[in-house]
Short mmCIF file of C-alpha atoms and ligand atoms in Angstrom, two decimals:
data_model
loop_
_atom_site.label_atom_id
_atom_site.label_comp_id
_atom_site.label_asym_id
_atom_site.label_seq_id
_atom_site.Cartn_x
_atom_site.Cartn_y
_atom_site.Cartn_z
CA UNK A 1 90.98 -72.64 69.79
CA UNK A 2 88.21 -70.11 69.98
CA UNK A 3 87.25 -67.11 68.05
CA UNK A 4 87.85 -63.32 68.88
CA UNK A 5 85.02 -60.90 68.80
CA UNK A 6 85.36 -57.14 68.16
CA UNK A 7 82.32 -55.14 69.17
CA UNK A 8 80.78 -51.73 69.82
CA UNK A 9 78.45 -53.48 72.25
CA UNK A 10 75.07 -52.40 71.38
CA UNK A 11 71.80 -54.47 71.57
CA UNK A 12 72.52 -56.46 68.39
CA UNK A 13 76.01 -56.98 69.36
CA UNK A 14 74.90 -58.54 72.66
CA UNK A 15 72.40 -60.80 70.75
CA UNK A 16 75.13 -61.85 68.43
CA UNK A 17 77.68 -62.60 71.25
CA UNK A 18 75.13 -64.52 73.13
CA UNK A 19 74.47 -66.51 69.77
CA UNK A 20 78.28 -67.35 69.36
CA UNK A 21 78.88 -68.30 72.95
CA UNK A 22 76.22 -70.94 72.66
CA UNK A 23 78.12 -72.57 69.74
CA UNK A 24 81.91 -71.64 70.05
CA UNK A 25 84.50 -70.82 72.53
CA UNK A 26 85.21 -67.04 72.64
CA UNK A 27 88.87 -66.42 73.36
CA UNK A 28 88.39 -62.57 73.79
CA UNK A 29 86.29 -59.63 73.14
CA UNK A 30 87.81 -56.21 72.19
CA UNK A 31 85.57 -53.20 72.60
CA UNK A 32 85.33 -50.17 70.35
CA UNK A 33 83.47 -46.90 70.21
CA UNK A 34 80.57 -47.21 67.82
CA UNK A 35 76.91 -47.56 69.00
CA UNK A 36 77.90 -45.34 71.81
CA UNK A 37 81.06 -43.81 73.25
CA UNK A 38 83.76 -46.25 74.24
CA UNK A 39 83.12 -45.41 77.85
CA UNK A 40 79.40 -46.40 77.41
CA UNK A 41 80.33 -49.48 75.45
CA UNK A 42 82.59 -50.59 78.34
CA UNK A 43 79.62 -50.04 80.61
CA UNK A 44 77.48 -52.09 78.36
CA UNK A 45 80.02 -54.83 78.42
CA UNK A 46 80.31 -54.86 82.35
CA UNK A 47 76.47 -54.91 82.42
CA UNK A 48 76.59 -58.02 80.09
CA UNK A 49 79.23 -59.71 82.33
CA UNK A 50 76.94 -59.10 85.30
CA UNK A 51 73.69 -60.36 83.59
CA UNK A 52 74.94 -63.23 81.84
CA UNK A 53 77.96 -64.36 84.02
CA UNK A 54 80.44 -64.12 81.12
CA UNK A 55 83.79 -65.23 81.93
CA UNK A 56 85.51 -64.42 78.57
CA UNK A 57 88.36 -61.84 78.78
CA UNK A 58 87.28 -58.42 77.65
CA UNK A 59 89.54 -55.58 76.64
CA UNK A 60 89.18 -51.85 75.84
CA UNK A 61 90.18 -50.68 72.39
CA UNK A 62 89.58 -47.69 70.17
CA UNK A 63 87.76 -44.53 71.52
CA UNK A 64 87.97 -42.95 68.21
CA UNK A 65 88.59 -43.63 64.49
CA UNK A 66 92.09 -44.07 62.98
CA UNK A 67 92.05 -40.40 61.82
CA UNK A 68 90.56 -39.19 65.20
CA UNK A 69 86.85 -38.69 64.75
CA UNK A 70 84.18 -40.19 66.95
CA UNK A 71 80.99 -40.94 65.01
CA UNK A 72 78.48 -42.77 67.25
CA UNK A 73 74.99 -44.08 66.50
CA UNK A 74 73.59 -42.61 69.57
CA UNK A 75 70.91 -40.77 67.59
CA UNK A 76 69.54 -44.23 66.84
CA UNK A 77 70.38 -46.22 69.95
CA UNK A 78 70.27 -43.56 72.52
CA UNK A 79 73.20 -42.48 74.67
CA UNK A 80 73.38 -45.96 76.33
CA UNK A 81 73.62 -47.70 72.78
CA UNK A 82 71.04 -50.07 74.10
CA UNK A 83 67.56 -49.03 74.20
CA UNK A 84 65.25 -50.92 76.64
CA UNK A 85 61.48 -51.16 77.34
CA UNK A 86 62.15 -51.52 81.11
CA UNK A 87 64.82 -53.88 82.35
CA UNK A 88 68.48 -52.61 81.69
CA UNK A 89 71.70 -54.31 81.97
CA UNK A 90 73.25 -53.96 85.61
CA UNK A 91 75.69 -51.15 86.39
CA UNK A 92 79.24 -51.95 87.07
CA UNK A 93 82.57 -50.38 87.11
CA UNK A 94 84.49 -51.15 84.14
CA UNK A 95 88.41 -51.77 84.26
CA UNK A 96 89.19 -53.19 81.06
CA UNK A 97 93.05 -53.49 80.04
CA UNK A 98 94.02 -52.28 76.59
CA UNK A 99 93.02 -54.54 73.65
CA UNK A 100 95.83 -54.35 71.18
CA UNK A 101 98.46 -56.28 73.32
CA UNK A 102 95.79 -58.92 74.13
CA UNK A 103 94.97 -59.34 70.48
CA UNK A 104 98.43 -59.54 69.52
CA UNK A 105 99.14 -62.42 72.10
CA UNK A 106 96.08 -64.39 70.91
CA UNK A 107 97.34 -64.22 67.25
CA UNK A 108 100.92 -65.06 68.30
CA UNK A 109 99.47 -68.13 70.07
CA UNK A 110 97.33 -69.21 67.26
CA UNK A 111 97.13 -69.72 63.52
CA UNK A 112 94.04 -69.95 61.17
CA UNK A 113 92.26 -67.43 63.53
CA UNK A 114 88.67 -66.39 63.11
CA UNK A 115 87.52 -62.97 63.98
CA UNK A 116 83.85 -61.80 64.30
CA UNK A 117 83.79 -57.89 63.74
CA UNK A 118 80.64 -56.32 64.90
CA UNK A 119 81.47 -52.61 64.78
CA UNK A 120 84.01 -50.11 63.13
CA UNK A 121 87.25 -51.95 62.19
CA UNK A 122 89.49 -49.49 64.11
CA UNK A 123 90.95 -51.96 66.48
CA UNK A 124 91.70 -54.66 63.65
CA UNK A 125 93.15 -51.71 61.49
CA UNK A 126 95.39 -50.58 64.41
CA UNK A 127 96.70 -54.33 64.65
CA UNK A 128 97.36 -54.25 60.92
CA UNK A 129 99.47 -51.03 61.15
CA UNK A 130 101.37 -52.09 64.25
CA UNK A 131 101.83 -55.74 63.76
CA UNK A 132 101.48 -56.71 59.96
CA UNK A 133 103.55 -59.70 60.66
CA UNK A 134 100.51 -61.18 62.57
CA UNK A 135 97.90 -60.63 59.67
CA UNK A 136 98.83 -64.03 57.95
CA UNK A 137 97.44 -65.66 61.23
CA UNK A 138 93.98 -64.39 60.62
CA UNK A 139 91.95 -66.94 58.36
CA UNK A 140 89.09 -64.50 57.98
CA UNK A 141 87.33 -61.50 59.39
CA UNK A 142 83.53 -61.96 59.37
CA UNK A 143 82.31 -58.37 59.43
CA UNK A 144 78.83 -56.90 59.87
CA UNK A 145 79.29 -53.92 57.84
CA UNK A 146 78.83 -52.18 54.49
CA UNK A 147 76.00 -51.90 52.17
CA UNK A 148 76.15 -53.16 48.66
CA UNK A 149 73.12 -51.06 47.53
CA UNK A 150 72.58 -48.49 50.16
CA UNK A 151 73.57 -47.28 53.57
CA UNK A 152 71.65 -46.80 56.89
CA UNK A 153 73.69 -44.09 58.70
CA UNK A 154 73.84 -42.00 55.46
CA UNK A 155 72.04 -42.85 52.29
CA UNK A 156 75.28 -44.22 51.02
CA UNK A 157 77.03 -45.62 53.99
CA UNK A 158 76.40 -48.34 56.62
CA UNK A 159 77.40 -47.16 60.17
CA UNK A 160 80.33 -49.45 60.86
CA UNK A 161 81.94 -48.46 57.65
CA UNK A 162 81.16 -44.78 57.99
CA UNK A 163 82.49 -44.62 61.50
CA UNK A 164 85.99 -45.49 60.28
CA UNK A 165 86.33 -46.14 56.52
CA UNK A 166 90.03 -45.55 56.86
CA UNK A 167 90.05 -48.74 58.93
CA UNK A 168 88.34 -50.70 56.36
CA UNK A 169 90.68 -49.39 53.50
CA UNK A 170 93.74 -50.27 55.60
CA UNK A 171 92.62 -54.01 56.06
CA UNK A 172 91.67 -54.14 52.44
CA UNK A 173 95.04 -52.80 51.45
CA UNK A 174 96.70 -55.28 53.53
CA UNK A 175 94.66 -58.17 51.81
CA UNK A 176 93.17 -59.29 55.20
CA UNK A 177 90.48 -61.79 54.14
CA UNK A 178 87.04 -60.13 55.01
CA UNK A 179 83.73 -61.68 54.75
CA UNK A 180 81.30 -58.68 54.48
CA UNK A 181 77.85 -59.37 55.92
CA UNK A 182 76.23 -56.17 54.62
CA UNK A 183 72.97 -54.39 55.08
CA UNK A 184 71.20 -56.10 52.17
CA UNK A 185 71.97 -59.48 53.63
CA UNK A 186 70.91 -58.51 57.18
CA UNK A 187 67.76 -56.78 56.01
CA UNK A 188 66.37 -60.18 55.04
CA UNK A 189 66.34 -61.24 58.59
CA UNK A 190 63.88 -59.30 60.76
CA UNK A 191 62.02 -59.14 64.09
CA UNK A 192 58.40 -58.27 64.93
CA UNK A 193 56.56 -57.67 68.10
CA UNK A 194 55.65 -61.40 68.15
CA UNK A 195 59.27 -62.07 68.79
CA UNK A 196 59.48 -59.88 71.84
CA UNK A 197 56.56 -61.71 73.15
CA UNK A 198 58.10 -65.05 72.47
CA UNK A 199 61.25 -64.13 74.19
CA UNK A 200 59.50 -62.93 77.12
CA UNK A 201 57.49 -66.12 77.29
CA UNK A 202 60.53 -68.32 77.08
CA UNK A 203 62.14 -70.00 79.99
CA UNK A 204 65.59 -68.06 79.52
CA UNK A 205 66.57 -67.11 82.97
CA UNK A 206 67.02 -63.45 81.54
CA UNK A 207 63.87 -63.59 79.52
CA UNK A 208 62.51 -60.16 80.89
CA UNK A 209 65.95 -58.49 80.22
CA UNK A 210 66.17 -59.87 76.84
CA UNK A 211 62.63 -59.21 75.86
CA UNK A 212 62.93 -55.55 77.00
CA UNK A 213 66.24 -55.08 75.18
CA UNK A 214 64.74 -56.83 72.02
CA UNK A 215 61.72 -54.58 72.48
CA UNK A 216 63.88 -51.50 72.66
CA UNK A 217 65.76 -52.54 69.66
CA UNK A 218 62.48 -53.10 67.74
CA UNK A 219 61.22 -49.63 68.86
CA UNK A 220 63.97 -48.14 66.52
CA UNK A 221 61.73 -49.31 63.59
CA UNK A 222 58.39 -48.83 65.36
CA UNK A 223 59.11 -45.17 66.16
CA UNK A 224 60.06 -44.57 62.38
CA UNK A 225 56.78 -46.04 61.19
CA UNK A 226 58.02 -49.63 60.40
CA UNK A 227 56.77 -52.84 62.09
CA UNK A 228 59.97 -54.88 61.75
CA UNK A 229 63.57 -54.23 62.50
CA UNK A 230 66.52 -56.00 60.79
CA UNK A 231 68.80 -58.14 63.06
CA UNK A 232 72.35 -56.90 62.03
CA UNK A 233 75.04 -58.39 64.09
CA UNK A 234 73.35 -61.65 64.92
CA UNK A 235 73.28 -62.26 61.01
CA UNK A 236 76.96 -61.84 60.74
CA UNK A 237 77.39 -64.26 63.70
CA UNK A 238 75.26 -66.78 61.93
CA UNK A 239 77.39 -66.60 58.71
CA UNK A 240 80.39 -67.48 60.85
CA UNK A 241 78.60 -70.40 62.84
CA UNK A 242 76.35 -71.77 59.96
CA UNK A 243 78.03 -70.90 56.55
CA UNK A 244 75.74 -73.63 54.98
CA UNK A 245 72.82 -71.16 55.43
CA UNK A 246 74.61 -68.65 53.29
CA UNK A 247 75.66 -68.31 49.75
CA UNK A 248 78.95 -66.35 49.26
CA UNK A 249 80.47 -64.51 46.24
CA UNK A 250 83.95 -63.47 45.81
CA UNK A 251 84.16 -59.62 45.33
CA UNK A 252 86.24 -56.77 45.05
CA UNK A 253 85.45 -54.50 47.97
CA UNK A 254 86.51 -50.87 48.21
CA UNK A 255 85.39 -47.88 50.41
CA UNK A 256 85.05 -44.31 49.56
CA UNK A 257 87.27 -42.12 51.67
CA UNK A 258 86.35 -38.63 50.38
CA UNK A 259 83.28 -36.91 49.05
CA UNK A 260 80.47 -35.15 50.73
CA UNK A 261 77.74 -37.56 50.13
CA UNK A 262 79.42 -40.94 49.62
CA UNK A 263 82.26 -41.18 52.32
CA UNK A 264 82.05 -44.62 53.89
CA UNK A 265 80.24 -46.27 51.06
CA UNK A 266 81.19 -49.73 50.23
CA UNK A 267 81.62 -50.32 46.50
CA UNK A 268 81.33 -54.09 45.74
CA UNK A 269 82.29 -55.56 42.35
CA UNK A 270 81.57 -59.32 41.69
CA UNK A 271 82.32 -59.03 37.86
CA UNK A 272 85.87 -60.19 37.97
CA UNK A 273 86.59 -62.93 40.59
CA UNK A 274 90.21 -62.99 39.81
CA UNK A 275 90.36 -59.39 41.21
CA UNK A 276 88.38 -60.32 44.40
CA UNK A 277 89.78 -59.21 47.83
CA UNK A 278 86.94 -60.50 50.00
CA UNK A 279 83.60 -62.09 49.90
CA UNK A 280 79.89 -60.88 50.32
CA UNK A 281 76.70 -62.58 50.89
CA UNK A 282 74.90 -63.31 47.75
CA UNK A 283 72.00 -65.26 49.28
CA UNK A 284 70.92 -66.90 52.64
CA UNK A 285 68.19 -69.00 54.15
CA UNK A 286 66.55 -66.11 55.95
CA UNK A 287 64.02 -68.43 57.84
CA UNK A 288 66.61 -70.64 59.39
CA UNK A 289 68.99 -67.78 59.94
CA UNK A 290 66.25 -65.92 61.80
CA UNK A 291 65.39 -68.94 63.96
CA UNK A 292 69.14 -69.45 64.81
CA UNK A 293 69.69 -65.89 65.73
CA UNK A 294 66.48 -65.83 68.04
CA UNK A 295 67.29 -69.16 69.61
CA UNK A 296 69.89 -67.45 71.57
CA UNK A 297 67.37 -65.18 73.28
CA UNK A 298 65.01 -68.05 74.06
CA UNK A 299 67.40 -70.92 75.11
CA UNK A 300 69.98 -70.72 77.76
CA UNK A 301 72.39 -73.40 76.38
O1 RIB B 401 74.80 -50.77 60.89
C1 RIB B 401 74.49 -51.69 61.81
C2 RIB B 401 75.71 -51.77 62.59
O2 RIB B 401 76.04 -50.57 63.29
C3 RIB B 401 75.55 -52.93 63.74
O3 RIB B 401 76.82 -53.57 63.95
C4 RIB B 401 75.22 -51.98 64.96
O4 RIB B 401 75.43 -52.76 66.14
C5 RIB B 401 76.05 -50.80 64.74
O5 RIB B 401 77.36 -51.14 65.21
CA1 CA B 402 77.64 -53.49 66.38
#
């Protein structure tokens, strides 16, 4: 049995999915709004299929949050959700069927299921609301999201949480096991210009495309006066693939749903393990995690 990936298909999502595919079977990918609109995310997915020959079933999920808003990260990633320094993903014509029935079928056919969530949690919350009987089949959702100490989309909130905090609250209320790989963990794994050069010099058959996408991703930081950029989604993938490189702590996770300044903030309390409803990252071997994440962009295994 493989894993399921839920993604808002930006550059770091792509890097994470390439990493997972090198190590595990992927049974399905459900798409969500987030880095860009759902329509653009679907375009990015079609492009990834064309560039990398993916055969995994891909499904179209939520185009908006549970309460109807459409918050994207386009101001960071551009309208494509995937900046490039030159070579871009090929253009195709998306025709993905709805994600919820496929996700339900997958859960009905498997037990002890592992999900890697790389965007807003809307698709998984929709599942929780429509088929709560299937939630016991989920062993864990490993989610790139949240920020124990700070945010990125707002000073308080990380983007995936901010885009649909009700979705996170629904999953937490249903006691769905979540391992939250938050900003503090991801910010310990960064790329530099040298990594872009290494990818370009690698013998990966798509080295030019991957180098231009990694460079476009790094430019998010460079254009803001920083010379390194955190790898977000690949770190969550690494936590699922190689948990021995991480230290986990039981925690009570909550999210703020109201407020002008703190909506979407994730509040993490590790003081009372008996009240835990999830796990967070309390440490990681950043060097080996970084090597693992970048290996997917340099080796075509
Ligand atoms: O805050 C980082 C997260 O938001 C990543 O998953 C990135 O792809 C965007 O979805
Ligand atoms: Ca993402």
